[in-house]
Amino acid sequence: MRRAFLIPEFVQTSATDCGPAALNALLAGYGVSADSELLREVCHTDVDGTSIDVLEEVARSLGLDAEQVMLPTDHLFLKAAR
């Protein structure tokens, strides 16, 4: 999948849906529109949040090349965004 533009900001609808909100932002960056509530459902988001394993699985099922990694935050920004 080719990214269309910088990843847009998505607001969480609750304290526990940061995973689906981040996934929705990534999808939007690739030009894919997704329903926030549906993402919460397919990610099995509950009062404890969302499993990173499930997020990776859902992202892959939606066509993203997903992999769990730990990075310093400064590695997340494109030079064009600075």
mmCIF file of C-alpha atoms in Angstrom:
data_model
loop_
_atom_site.group_PDB
_atom_site.id
_atom_site.type_symbol
_atom_site.label_atom_id
_atom_site.label_comp_id
_atom_site.label_asym_id
_atom_site.label_seq_id
_atom_site.Cartn_x
_atom_site.Cartn_y
_atom_site.Cartn_z
ATOM 1 C CA MET A 1 0.000 0.000 0.000
ATOM 2 C CA ARG A 2 1.370 3.443 -0.860
ATOM 3 C CA ARG A 3 0.901 6.292 1.598
ATOM 4 C CA ALA A 4 -0.929 9.261 0.094
ATOM 5 C CA PHE A 5 0.131 11.989 2.569
ATOM 6 C CA LEU A 6 1.132 12.633 6.159
ATOM 7 C CA ILE A 7 -0.801 10.650 8.748
ATOM 8 C CA PRO A 8 -3.744 12.778 9.988
ATOM 9 C CA GLU A 9 -4.720 13.205 13.612
ATOM 10 C CA PHE A 10 -7.687 11.200 14.928
ATOM 11 C CA VAL A 11 -9.333 11.945 18.269
ATOM 12 C CA GLN A 12 -10.073 9.049 20.602
ATOM 13 C CA THR A 13 -13.722 8.626 21.522
ATOM 14 C CA SER A 14 -12.863 7.049 24.899
ATOM 15 C CA ALA A 15 -9.867 6.538 27.166
ATOM 16 C CA THR A 16 -9.414 2.968 25.929
ATOM 17 C CA ASP A 17 -9.577 3.260 22.151
ATOM 18 C CA CYS A 18 -6.124 4.668 21.362
ATOM 19 C CA GLY A 19 -5.254 1.549 19.326
ATOM 20 C CA PRO A 20 -8.222 1.715 16.935
ATOM 21 C CA ALA A 21 -7.827 5.525 16.686
ATOM 22 C CA ALA A 22 -4.154 5.139 15.711
ATOM 23 C CA LEU A 23 -5.054 2.442 13.189
ATOM 24 C CA ASN A 24 -7.780 4.678 11.758
ATOM 25 C CA ALA A 25 -5.231 7.496 11.369
ATOM 26 C CA LEU A 26 -2.815 5.185 9.544
ATOM 27 C CA LEU A 27 -5.552 3.966 7.230
ATOM 28 C CA ALA A 28 -6.583 7.563 6.490
ATOM 29 C CA GLY A 29 -2.968 8.338 5.628
ATOM 30 C CA TYR A 30 -3.202 5.664 2.966
ATOM 31 C CA GLY A 31 -6.483 7.078 1.702
ATOM 32 C CA VAL A 32 -8.647 4.368 3.299
ATOM 33 C CA SER A 33 -11.784 5.483 5.133
ATOM 34 C CA ALA A 34 -12.794 3.356 8.128
ATOM 35 C CA ASP A 35 -15.599 3.514 10.678
ATOM 36 C CA SER A 36 -14.248 4.120 14.205
ATOM 37 C CA GLU A 37 -16.887 1.986 15.925
ATOM 38 C CA LEU A 38 -16.322 -0.899 13.531
ATOM 39 C CA LEU A 39 -12.565 -0.727 14.152
ATOM 40 C CA ARG A 40 -13.210 -0.857 17.909
ATOM 41 C CA GLU A 41 -15.320 -3.980 17.391
ATOM 42 C CA VAL A 42 -12.911 -5.850 15.121
ATOM 43 C CA CYS A 43 -10.013 -4.906 17.425
ATOM 44 C CA HIS A 44 -11.953 -6.312 20.424
ATOM 45 C CA THR A 45 -11.417 -3.059 22.331
ATOM 46 C CA ASP A 46 -12.759 -3.270 25.876
ATOM 47 C CA VAL A 47 -12.289 -1.503 29.234
ATOM 48 C CA ASP A 48 -8.629 -2.578 29.230
ATOM 49 C CA GLY A 49 -7.963 -1.230 25.722
ATOM 50 C CA THR A 50 -6.757 -3.199 22.701
ATOM 51 C CA SER A 51 -4.168 -5.947 22.444
ATOM 52 C CA ILE A 52 -1.162 -4.968 20.322
ATOM 53 C CA ASP A 53 -1.287 -8.470 18.813
ATOM 54 C CA VAL A 54 -4.882 -7.919 17.684
ATOM 55 C CA LEU A 55 -4.007 -4.473 16.302
ATOM 56 C CA GLU A 56 -1.220 -6.015 14.236
ATOM 57 C CA GLU A 57 -3.540 -8.759 12.974
ATOM 58 C CA VAL A 58 -6.311 -6.306 12.021
ATOM 59 C CA ALA A 59 -3.845 -3.940 10.328
ATOM 60 C CA ARG A 60 -2.485 -6.810 8.238
ATOM 61 C CA SER A 61 -5.986 -7.971 7.343
ATOM 62 C CA LEU A 62 -6.662 -4.444 6.048
ATOM 63 C CA GLY A 63 -3.605 -4.514 3.791
ATOM 64 C CA LEU A 64 -1.017 -2.743 5.943
ATOM 65 C CA ASP A 65 2.484 -4.158 6.380
ATOM 66 C CA ALA A 66 2.292 -4.259 10.183
ATOM 67 C CA GLU A 67 5.058 -5.203 12.587
ATOM 68 C CA GLN A 68 5.425 -4.566 16.315
ATOM 69 C CA VAL A 69 8.545 -2.511 17.075
ATOM 70 C CA MET A 70 9.705 -0.106 19.774
ATOM 71 C CA LEU A 71 11.113 3.201 18.490
ATOM 72 C CA PRO A 72 12.104 6.530 20.013
ATOM 73 C CA THR A 73 9.387 9.074 19.252
ATOM 74 C CA ASP A 74 11.709 11.166 17.072
ATOM 75 C CA HIS A 75 11.851 8.249 14.619
ATOM 76 C CA LEU A 76 8.125 8.580 13.929
ATOM 77 C CA PHE A 77 8.251 11.957 12.201
ATOM 78 C CA LEU A 78 9.076 12.502 8.554
ATOM 79 C CA LYS A 79 11.582 15.207 7.678
ATOM 80 C CA ALA A 80 8.795 16.902 5.694
ATOM 81 C CA ALA A 81 6.667 17.134 8.844
ATOM 82 C CA ARG A 82 9.325 18.937 10.911
#
